[in-house]
Structure formats: C-alpha cells, structure tokens
Amino acid sequence: FFLQVIRPPRRSTQSRSSAASDVYKRQEIENLRKTAEEKRYALEQTDKMLDQDQANFQAYLKKNEQETDQATLKAEQEAKAVSYTHLRAHETGRNLVCRLLLEKK
C-alpha cells in the first residue's frame, strides 16, 4: 500500500499582495502628483494676486505723492508774510523768556 501525499496547490499570496502593493503605491504617487499640481496652481494664483497688490500699491503711492506735491504747492502759494510784531503778539511766556535770554548773549 502506497500513500501519496497530495499537497494543495501553492497559493500566490505573495504575488497578489505584491500586485496590491503596486496598485497602492501607484495610487499614492498619483495622489502626491495631484497634490503637487494643486499646490503649484495655488502658488501661481498667489503670485498673480501679489503682483496685482504690488501694482495697486505702486499706483497708490504715485497718487499719494502727486496729491502731496499738489498740497505742498498750494500751501506755498497761499503762504503769507507775517510781521515780527504779529509773531510777538502770539508769543507765550516760555518763548518770551527764551527770547530774552538769547538776546542777552
């Protein structure tokens, strides 16, 4: 009597798990690519907004400078000479003491 040992067929769990692992890795790589693309797009949008903000700020500075120049010019044109007597009439006690001390020297 002869017994033959029958072995069950070998399961290919290693190759299956390897295939599953490869799929998982590919999905992970694809997700990383998508994330990188989204971040790149967000950076591009941020750069555009910063460029626009900088242009707006430069325009604001230019406008402000022009308005300041106009105000200075207007103030210079409207400036009137004031007499020494008029200045002395608005002199405070502290200024009077300082002026008198300076005149003594």
mmCIF file of N, CA and C in Angstrom:
data_model
loop_
_atom_site.group_PDB
_atom_site.id
_atom_site.type_symbol
_atom_site.label_atom_id
_atom_site.label_comp_id
_atom_site.label_asym_id
_atom_site.label_seq_id
_atom_site.Cartn_x
_atom_site.Cartn_y
_atom_site.Cartn_z
ATOM 1 N N PHE A 1 0.822 -1.141 0.000
ATOM 2 C CA PHE A 1 0.000 0.000 0.000
ATOM 3 C C PHE A 1 0.895 1.242 0.000
ATOM 4 N N PHE A 2 0.586 2.115 -0.876
ATOM 5 C CA PHE A 2 1.430 3.281 -1.068
ATOM 6 C C PHE A 2 0.587 4.551 -0.926
ATOM 7 N N LEU A 3 1.005 5.416 -0.033
ATOM 8 C CA LEU A 3 0.280 6.686 0.159
ATOM 9 C C LEU A 3 1.051 7.820 -0.502
ATOM 10 N N GLN A 4 0.304 8.465 -1.271
ATOM 11 C CA GLN A 4 0.924 9.617 -1.904
ATOM 12 C C GLN A 4 0.414 10.870 -1.173
ATOM 13 N N VAL A 5 1.348 11.700 -0.786
ATOM 14 C CA VAL A 5 0.985 12.934 -0.102
ATOM 15 C C VAL A 5 0.609 13.954 -1.172
ATOM 16 N N ILE A 6 -0.601 14.384 -1.049
ATOM 17 C CA ILE A 6 -1.072 15.371 -2.018
ATOM 18 C C ILE A 6 -0.965 16.750 -1.369
ATOM 19 N N ARG A 7 -0.197 17.522 -1.992
ATOM 20 C CA ARG A 7 -0.043 18.889 -1.485
ATOM 21 C C ARG A 7 -1.056 19.797 -2.167
ATOM 22 N N PRO A 8 -1.595 20.710 -1.419
ATOM 23 C CA PRO A 8 -2.508 21.665 -2.054
ATOM 24 C C PRO A 8 -1.704 22.590 -2.984
ATOM 25 N N PRO A 9 -2.355 23.067 -4.002
ATOM 26 C CA PRO A 9 -1.615 23.949 -4.907
ATOM 27 C C PRO A 9 -1.117 25.184 -4.158
ATOM 28 N N ARG A 10 -0.016 25.641 -4.556
ATOM 29 C CA ARG A 10 0.588 26.806 -3.914
ATOM 30 C C ARG A 10 -0.246 28.053 -4.175
ATOM 31 N N ARG A 11 -0.500 28.754 -3.138
ATOM 32 C CA ARG A 11 -1.250 29.994 -3.313
ATOM 33 C C ARG A 11 -0.277 31.109 -3.687
ATOM 34 N N SER A 12 -0.778 31.991 -4.471
ATOM 35 C CA SER A 12 0.100 33.077 -4.919
ATOM 36 C C SER A 12 -0.152 34.345 -4.102
ATOM 37 N N THR A 13 -0.174 34.197 -2.811
ATOM 38 C CA THR A 13 -0.451 35.349 -1.953
ATOM 39 C C THR A 13 0.646 36.396 -2.078
ATOM 40 N N GLN A 14 1.855 35.944 -2.238
ATOM 41 C CA GLN A 14 2.949 36.909 -2.323
ATOM 42 C C GLN A 14 2.791 37.771 -3.572
ATOM 43 N N SER A 15 2.503 37.144 -4.692
ATOM 44 C CA SER A 15 2.353 37.932 -5.911
ATOM 45 C C SER A 15 1.101 38.790 -5.848
ATOM 46 N N ARG A 16 0.045 38.259 -5.212
ATOM 47 C CA ARG A 16 -1.168 39.066 -5.081
ATOM 48 C C ARG A 16 -0.914 40.271 -4.182
ATOM 49 N N SER A 17 -0.261 40.048 -3.063
ATOM 50 C CA SER A 17 -0.002 41.167 -2.161
ATOM 51 C C SER A 17 0.969 42.143 -2.817
ATOM 52 N N SER A 18 1.875 41.622 -3.599
ATOM 53 C CA SER A 18 2.800 42.494 -4.304
ATOM 54 C C SER A 18 2.053 43.342 -5.330
ATOM 55 N N ALA A 19 1.102 42.722 -6.027
ATOM 56 C CA ALA A 19 0.305 43.458 -7.004
ATOM 57 C C ALA A 19 -0.538 44.512 -6.299
ATOM 58 N N ALA A 20 -1.124 44.141 -5.160
ATOM 59 C CA ALA A 20 -1.922 45.097 -4.398
ATOM 60 C C ALA A 20 -1.040 46.240 -3.907
ATOM 61 N N SER A 21 0.157 45.898 -3.485
ATOM 62 C CA SER A 21 1.091 46.913 -3.018
ATOM 63 C C SER A 21 1.458 47.861 -4.151
ATOM 64 N N ASP A 22 1.667 47.313 -5.351
ATOM 65 C CA ASP A 22 1.994 48.146 -6.508
ATOM 66 C C ASP A 22 0.847 49.094 -6.833
ATOM 67 N N VAL A 23 -0.389 48.583 -6.771
ATOM 68 C CA VAL A 23 -1.553 49.428 -7.032
ATOM 69 C C VAL A 23 -1.616 50.545 -5.994
ATOM 70 N N TYR A 24 -1.403 50.165 -4.740
ATOM 71 C CA TYR A 24 -1.432 51.156 -3.667
ATOM 72 C C TYR A 24 -0.364 52.221 -3.886
ATOM 73 N N LYS A 25 0.851 51.788 -4.249
ATOM 74 C CA LYS A 25 1.946 52.729 -4.493
ATOM 75 C C LYS A 25 1.617 53.655 -5.657
ATOM 76 N N ARG A 26 1.032 53.084 -6.727
ATOM 77 C CA ARG A 26 0.665 53.919 -7.871
ATOM 78 C C ARG A 26 -0.384 54.946 -7.471
ATOM 79 N N GLN A 27 -1.362 54.518 -6.656
ATOM 80 C CA GLN A 27 -2.393 55.450 -6.192
ATOM 81 C C GLN A 27 -1.774 56.551 -5.331
ATOM 82 N N GLU A 28 -0.855 56.168 -4.478
ATOM 83 C CA GLU A 28 -0.195 57.129 -3.604
ATOM 84 C C GLU A 28 0.611 58.144 -4.422
ATOM 85 N N ILE A 29 1.322 57.645 -5.427
ATOM 86 C CA ILE A 29 2.102 58.534 -6.294
ATOM 87 C C ILE A 29 1.174 59.478 -7.050
ATOM 88 N N GLU A 30 0.069 58.945 -7.548
ATOM 89 C CA GLU A 30 -0.892 59.777 -8.281
ATOM 90 C C GLU A 30 -1.499 60.854 -7.366
ATOM 91 N N ASN A 31 -1.801 60.469 -6.133
ATOM 92 C CA ASN A 31 -2.333 61.446 -5.173
ATOM 93 C C ASN A 31 -1.304 62.535 -4.869
ATOM 94 N N LEU A 32 -0.049 62.133 -4.731
ATOM 95 C CA LEU A 32 1.008 63.114 -4.488
ATOM 96 C C LEU A 32 1.157 64.062 -5.676
ATOM 97 N N ARG A 33 1.049 63.516 -6.892
ATOM 98 C CA ARG A 33 1.122 64.352 -8.100
ATOM 99 C C ARG A 33 -0.001 65.375 -8.117
ATOM 100 N N LYS A 34 -1.224 64.904 -7.819
ATOM 101 C CA LYS A 34 -2.378 65.809 -7.805
ATOM 102 C C LYS A 34 -2.191 66.907 -6.764
ATOM 103 N N THR A 35 -1.716 66.520 -5.587
ATOM 104 C CA THR A 35 -1.481 67.494 -4.521
ATOM 105 C C THR A 35 -0.440 68.513 -4.953
ATOM 106 N N ALA A 36 0.626 68.049 -5.588
ATOM 107 C CA ALA A 36 1.672 68.956 -6.066
ATOM 108 C C ALA A 36 1.115 69.911 -7.112
ATOM 109 N N GLU A 37 0.284 69.408 -8.011
ATOM 110 C CA GLU A 37 -0.320 70.269 -9.034
ATOM 111 C C GLU A 37 -1.232 71.311 -8.401
ATOM 112 N N GLU A 38 -2.011 70.891 -7.398
ATOM 113 C CA GLU A 38 -2.895 71.830 -6.716
ATOM 114 C C GLU A 38 -2.090 72.913 -6.007
ATOM 115 N N LYS A 39 -0.997 72.507 -5.361
ATOM 116 C CA LYS A 39 -0.154 73.484 -4.670
ATOM 117 C C LYS A 39 0.513 74.423 -5.669
ATOM 118 N N ARG A 40 0.963 73.902 -6.791
ATOM 119 C CA ARG A 40 1.577 74.726 -7.834
ATOM 120 C C ARG A 40 0.567 75.752 -8.344
ATOM 121 N N TYR A 41 -0.662 75.306 -8.576
ATOM 122 C CA TYR A 41 -1.721 76.210 -9.043
ATOM 123 C C TYR A 41 -1.997 77.291 -7.995
ATOM 124 N N ALA A 42 -2.073 76.878 -6.723
ATOM 125 C CA ALA A 42 -2.324 77.846 -5.646
ATOM 126 C C ALA A 42 -1.199 78.877 -5.573
ATOM 127 N N LEU A 43 0.050 78.436 -5.738
ATOM 128 C CA LEU A 43 1.182 79.362 -5.730
ATOM 129 C C LEU A 43 1.114 80.335 -6.898
ATOM 130 N N GLU A 44 0.741 79.833 -8.065
ATOM 131 C CA GLU A 44 0.612 80.706 -9.234
ATOM 132 C C GLU A 44 -0.463 81.767 -8.989
ATOM 133 N N GLN A 45 -1.583 81.351 -8.414
ATOM 134 C CA GLN A 45 -2.657 82.298 -8.120
ATOM 135 C C GLN A 45 -2.208 83.331 -7.086
ATOM 136 N N THR A 46 -1.469 82.861 -6.087
ATOM 137 C CA THR A 46 -0.958 83.764 -5.059
ATOM 138 C C THR A 46 0.010 84.767 -5.671
ATOM 139 N N ASP A 47 0.885 84.303 -6.561
ATOM 140 C CA ASP A 47 1.814 85.205 -7.239
ATOM 141 C C ASP A 47 1.066 86.262 -8.046
ATOM 142 N N LYS A 48 0.008 85.841 -8.742
ATOM 143 C CA LYS A 48 -0.786 86.799 -9.517
ATOM 144 C C LYS A 48 -1.413 87.846 -8.597
ATOM 145 N N MET A 49 -1.951 87.387 -7.466
ATOM 146 C CA MET A 49 -2.577 88.316 -6.534
ATOM 147 C C MET A 49 -1.541 89.277 -5.951
ATOM 148 N N LEU A 50 -0.347 88.756 -5.618
ATOM 149 C CA LEU A 50 0.705 89.618 -5.075
ATOM 150 C C LEU A 50 1.159 90.642 -6.108
ATOM 151 N N ASP A 51 1.287 90.216 -7.367
ATOM 152 C CA ASP A 51 1.656 91.147 -8.431
ATOM 153 C C ASP A 51 0.615 92.247 -8.551
ATOM 154 N N GLN A 52 -0.660 91.865 -8.489
ATOM 155 C CA GLN A 52 -1.743 92.852 -8.581
ATOM 156 C C GLN A 52 -1.712 93.788 -7.384
ATOM 157 N N ASP A 53 -1.493 93.222 -6.184
ATOM 158 C CA ASP A 53 -1.409 94.050 -4.978
ATOM 159 C C ASP A 53 -0.253 95.027 -5.073
ATOM 160 N N GLN A 54 0.879 94.547 -5.590
ATOM 161 C CA GLN A 54 2.045 95.416 -5.723
ATOM 162 C C GLN A 54 1.762 96.538 -6.720
ATOM 163 N N ALA A 55 1.109 96.209 -7.831
ATOM 164 C CA ALA A 55 0.757 97.224 -8.818
ATOM 165 C C ALA A 55 -0.208 98.241 -8.205
ATOM 166 N N ASN A 56 -1.186 97.759 -7.452
ATOM 167 C CA ASN A 56 -2.134 98.662 -6.786
ATOM 168 C C ASN A 56 -1.423 99.566 -5.781
ATOM 169 N N PHE A 57 -0.480 98.984 -5.040
ATOM 170 C CA PHE A 57 0.256 99.757 -4.039
ATOM 171 C C PHE A 57 1.121 100.822 -4.713
ATOM 172 N N GLN A 58 1.780 100.455 -5.825
ATOM 173 C CA GLN A 58 2.593 101.426 -6.560
ATOM 174 C C GLN A 58 1.720 102.568 -7.079
ATOM 175 N N ALA A 59 0.531 102.233 -7.591
ATOM 176 C CA ALA A 59 -0.389 103.260 -8.075
ATOM 177 C C ALA A 59 -0.836 104.161 -6.919
ATOM 178 N N TYR A 60 -1.094 103.553 -5.759
ATOM 179 C CA TYR A 60 -1.488 104.322 -4.583
ATOM 180 C C TYR A 60 -0.375 105.283 -4.173
ATOM 181 N N LEU A 61 0.868 104.784 -4.148
ATOM 182 C CA LEU A 61 1.990 105.642 -3.765
ATOM 183 C C LEU A 61 2.153 106.810 -4.736
ATOM 184 N N LYS A 62 2.023 106.518 -6.023
ATOM 185 C CA LYS A 62 2.163 107.561 -7.032
ATOM 186 C C LYS A 62 1.075 108.618 -6.865
ATOM 187 N N LYS A 63 -0.168 108.168 -6.662
ATOM 188 C CA LYS A 63 -1.284 109.092 -6.472
ATOM 189 C C LYS A 63 -1.078 109.919 -5.205
ATOM 190 N N ASN A 64 -0.653 109.266 -4.127
ATOM 191 C CA ASN A 64 -0.421 109.952 -2.858
ATOM 192 C C ASN A 64 0.694 110.986 -3.010
ATOM 193 N N GLU A 65 1.737 110.628 -3.732
ATOM 194 C CA GLU A 65 2.844 111.562 -3.956
ATOM 195 C C GLU A 65 2.366 112.787 -4.749
ATOM 196 N N GLN A 66 1.542 112.555 -5.763
ATOM 197 C CA GLN A 66 1.012 113.661 -6.555
ATOM 198 C C GLN A 66 0.131 114.565 -5.701
ATOM 199 N N GLU A 67 -0.717 113.959 -4.871
ATOM 200 C CA GLU A 67 -1.589 114.751 -4.000
ATOM 201 C C GLU A 67 -0.768 115.555 -2.993
ATOM 202 N N THR A 68 0.293 114.953 -2.465
ATOM 203 C CA THR A 68 1.158 115.656 -1.518
ATOM 204 C C THR A 68 1.857 116.819 -2.200
ATOM 205 N N ASP A 69 2.354 116.588 -3.424
ATOM 206 C CA ASP A 69 3.001 117.665 -4.172
ATOM 207 C C ASP A 69 2.031 118.800 -4.441
ATOM 208 N N GLN A 70 0.797 118.466 -4.795
ATOM 209 C CA GLN A 70 -0.211 119.499 -5.053
ATOM 210 C C GLN A 70 -0.527 120.276 -3.777
ATOM 211 N N ALA A 71 -0.649 119.575 -2.655
ATOM 212 C CA ALA A 71 -0.947 120.237 -1.381
ATOM 213 C C ALA A 71 0.210 121.141 -0.967
ATOM 214 N N THR A 72 1.431 120.688 -1.176
ATOM 215 C CA THR A 72 2.606 121.497 -0.839
ATOM 216 C C THR A 72 2.648 122.747 -1.709
ATOM 217 N N LEU A 73 2.414 122.578 -2.988
ATOM 218 C CA LEU A 73 2.405 123.707 -3.911
ATOM 219 C C LEU A 73 1.323 124.709 -3.519
ATOM 220 N N LYS A 74 0.146 124.219 -3.186
ATOM 221 C CA LYS A 74 -0.959 125.093 -2.786
ATOM 222 C C LYS A 74 -0.607 125.846 -1.505
ATOM 223 N N ALA A 75 -0.003 125.137 -0.537
ATOM 224 C CA ALA A 75 0.385 125.775 0.724
ATOM 225 C C ALA A 75 1.433 126.852 0.473
ATOM 226 N N GLU A 76 2.375 126.588 -0.421
ATOM 227 C CA GLU A 76 3.409 127.577 -0.744
ATOM 228 C C GLU A 76 2.789 128.802 -1.404
ATOM 229 N N GLN A 77 1.799 128.571 -2.259
ATOM 230 C CA GLN A 77 1.158 129.691 -2.948
ATOM 231 C C GLN A 77 0.320 130.523 -1.991
ATOM 232 N N GLU A 78 -0.278 129.878 -0.997
ATOM 233 C CA GLU A 78 -1.148 130.587 -0.061
ATOM 234 C C GLU A 78 -0.411 131.179 1.129
ATOM 235 N N ALA A 79 0.874 130.858 1.274
ATOM 236 C CA ALA A 79 1.637 131.355 2.414
ATOM 237 C C ALA A 79 1.762 132.870 2.326
ATOM 238 N N LYS A 80 1.542 133.545 3.451
ATOM 239 C CA LYS A 80 1.629 134.999 3.508
ATOM 240 C C LYS A 80 2.699 135.392 4.510
ATOM 241 N N ALA A 81 3.339 136.496 4.228
ATOM 242 C CA ALA A 81 4.346 137.002 5.159
ATOM 243 C C ALA A 81 3.646 137.562 6.392
ATOM 244 N N VAL A 82 4.267 137.344 7.542
ATOM 245 C CA VAL A 82 3.697 137.813 8.807
ATOM 246 C C VAL A 82 4.717 138.749 9.451
ATOM 247 N N SER A 83 4.245 139.844 10.031
ATOM 248 C CA SER A 83 5.158 140.824 10.635
ATOM 249 C C SER A 83 5.733 140.297 11.948
ATOM 250 N N TYR A 84 6.885 140.864 12.317
ATOM 251 C CA TYR A 84 7.539 140.497 13.571
ATOM 252 C C TYR A 84 6.628 140.825 14.748
ATOM 253 N N THR A 85 5.937 141.936 14.649
ATOM 254 C CA THR A 85 5.014 142.352 15.715
ATOM 255 C C THR A 85 3.892 141.325 15.874
ATOM 256 N N HIS A 86 3.408 140.828 14.761
ATOM 257 C CA HIS A 86 2.354 139.812 14.811
ATOM 258 C C HIS A 86 2.863 138.544 15.496
ATOM 259 N N LEU A 87 4.085 138.150 15.181
ATOM 260 C CA LEU A 87 4.669 136.966 15.830
ATOM 261 C C LEU A 87 4.814 137.175 17.323
ATOM 262 N N ARG A 88 5.265 138.379 17.714
ATOM 263 C CA ARG A 88 5.450 138.682 19.136
ATOM 264 C C ARG A 88 4.126 138.696 19.873
ATOM 265 N N ALA A 89 3.044 139.019 19.183
ATOM 266 C CA ALA A 89 1.732 139.067 19.825
ATOM 267 C C ALA A 89 1.271 137.670 20.240
ATOM 268 N N HIS A 90 1.747 136.647 19.535
ATOM 269 C CA HIS A 90 1.368 135.266 19.861
ATOM 270 C C HIS A 90 2.419 134.554 20.700
ATOM 271 N N GLU A 91 3.353 135.291 21.208
ATOM 272 C CA GLU A 91 4.435 134.702 21.979
ATOM 273 C C GLU A 91 3.929 134.236 23.348
ATOM 274 N N THR A 92 4.367 133.049 23.754
ATOM 275 C CA THR A 92 3.977 132.529 25.073
ATOM 276 C C THR A 92 5.015 132.950 26.092
ATOM 277 N N GLY A 93 4.696 132.737 27.355
ATOM 278 C CA GLY A 93 5.625 133.101 28.425
ATOM 279 C C GLY A 93 6.956 132.375 28.304
ATOM 280 N N ARG A 94 6.918 131.121 28.005
ATOM 281 C CA ARG A 94 8.136 130.333 27.875
ATOM 282 C C ARG A 94 8.979 130.853 26.708
ATOM 283 N N ASN A 95 8.332 131.130 25.565
ATOM 284 C CA ASN A 95 9.071 131.635 24.411
ATOM 285 C C ASN A 95 9.679 133.012 24.696
ATOM 286 N N LEU A 96 8.945 133.828 25.449
ATOM 287 C CA LEU A 96 9.432 135.161 25.790
ATOM 288 C C LEU A 96 10.704 135.065 26.631
ATOM 289 N N VAL A 97 10.704 134.199 27.623
ATOM 290 C CA VAL A 97 11.877 134.015 28.475
ATOM 291 C C VAL A 97 13.052 133.536 27.640
ATOM 292 N N CYS A 98 12.818 132.563 26.772
ATOM 293 C CA CYS A 98 13.895 132.050 25.922
ATOM 294 C C CYS A 98 14.441 133.155 25.018
ATOM 295 N N ARG A 99 13.542 133.950 24.434
ATOM 296 C CA ARG A 99 13.977 135.014 23.505
ATOM 297 C C ARG A 99 14.809 136.050 24.264
ATOM 298 N N LEU A 100 14.346 136.413 25.459
ATOM 299 C CA LEU A 100 15.080 137.415 26.235
ATOM 300 C C LEU A 100 16.444 136.898 26.663
ATOM 301 N N LEU A 101 16.518 135.638 27.039
ATOM 302 C CA LEU A 101 17.817 135.063 27.420
ATOM 303 C C LEU A 101 18.760 135.025 26.221
ATOM 304 N N LEU A 102 18.226 134.692 25.060
ATOM 305 C CA LEU A 102 19.063 134.643 23.865
ATOM 306 C C LEU A 102 19.522 136.047 23.452
ATOM 307 N N GLU A 103 18.685 137.049 23.619
ATOM 308 C CA GLU A 103 19.044 138.414 23.257
ATOM 309 C C GLU A 103 20.113 138.975 24.169
ATOM 310 N N LYS A 104 20.180 138.512 25.432
ATOM 311 C CA LYS A 104 21.189 138.985 26.388
ATOM 312 C C LYS A 104 22.579 138.574 25.945
ATOM 313 N N LYS A 105 22.701 137.448 25.345
ATOM 314 C CA LYS A 105 24.020 136.921 24.987
ATOM 315 C C LYS A 105 24.633 137.726 23.948
#
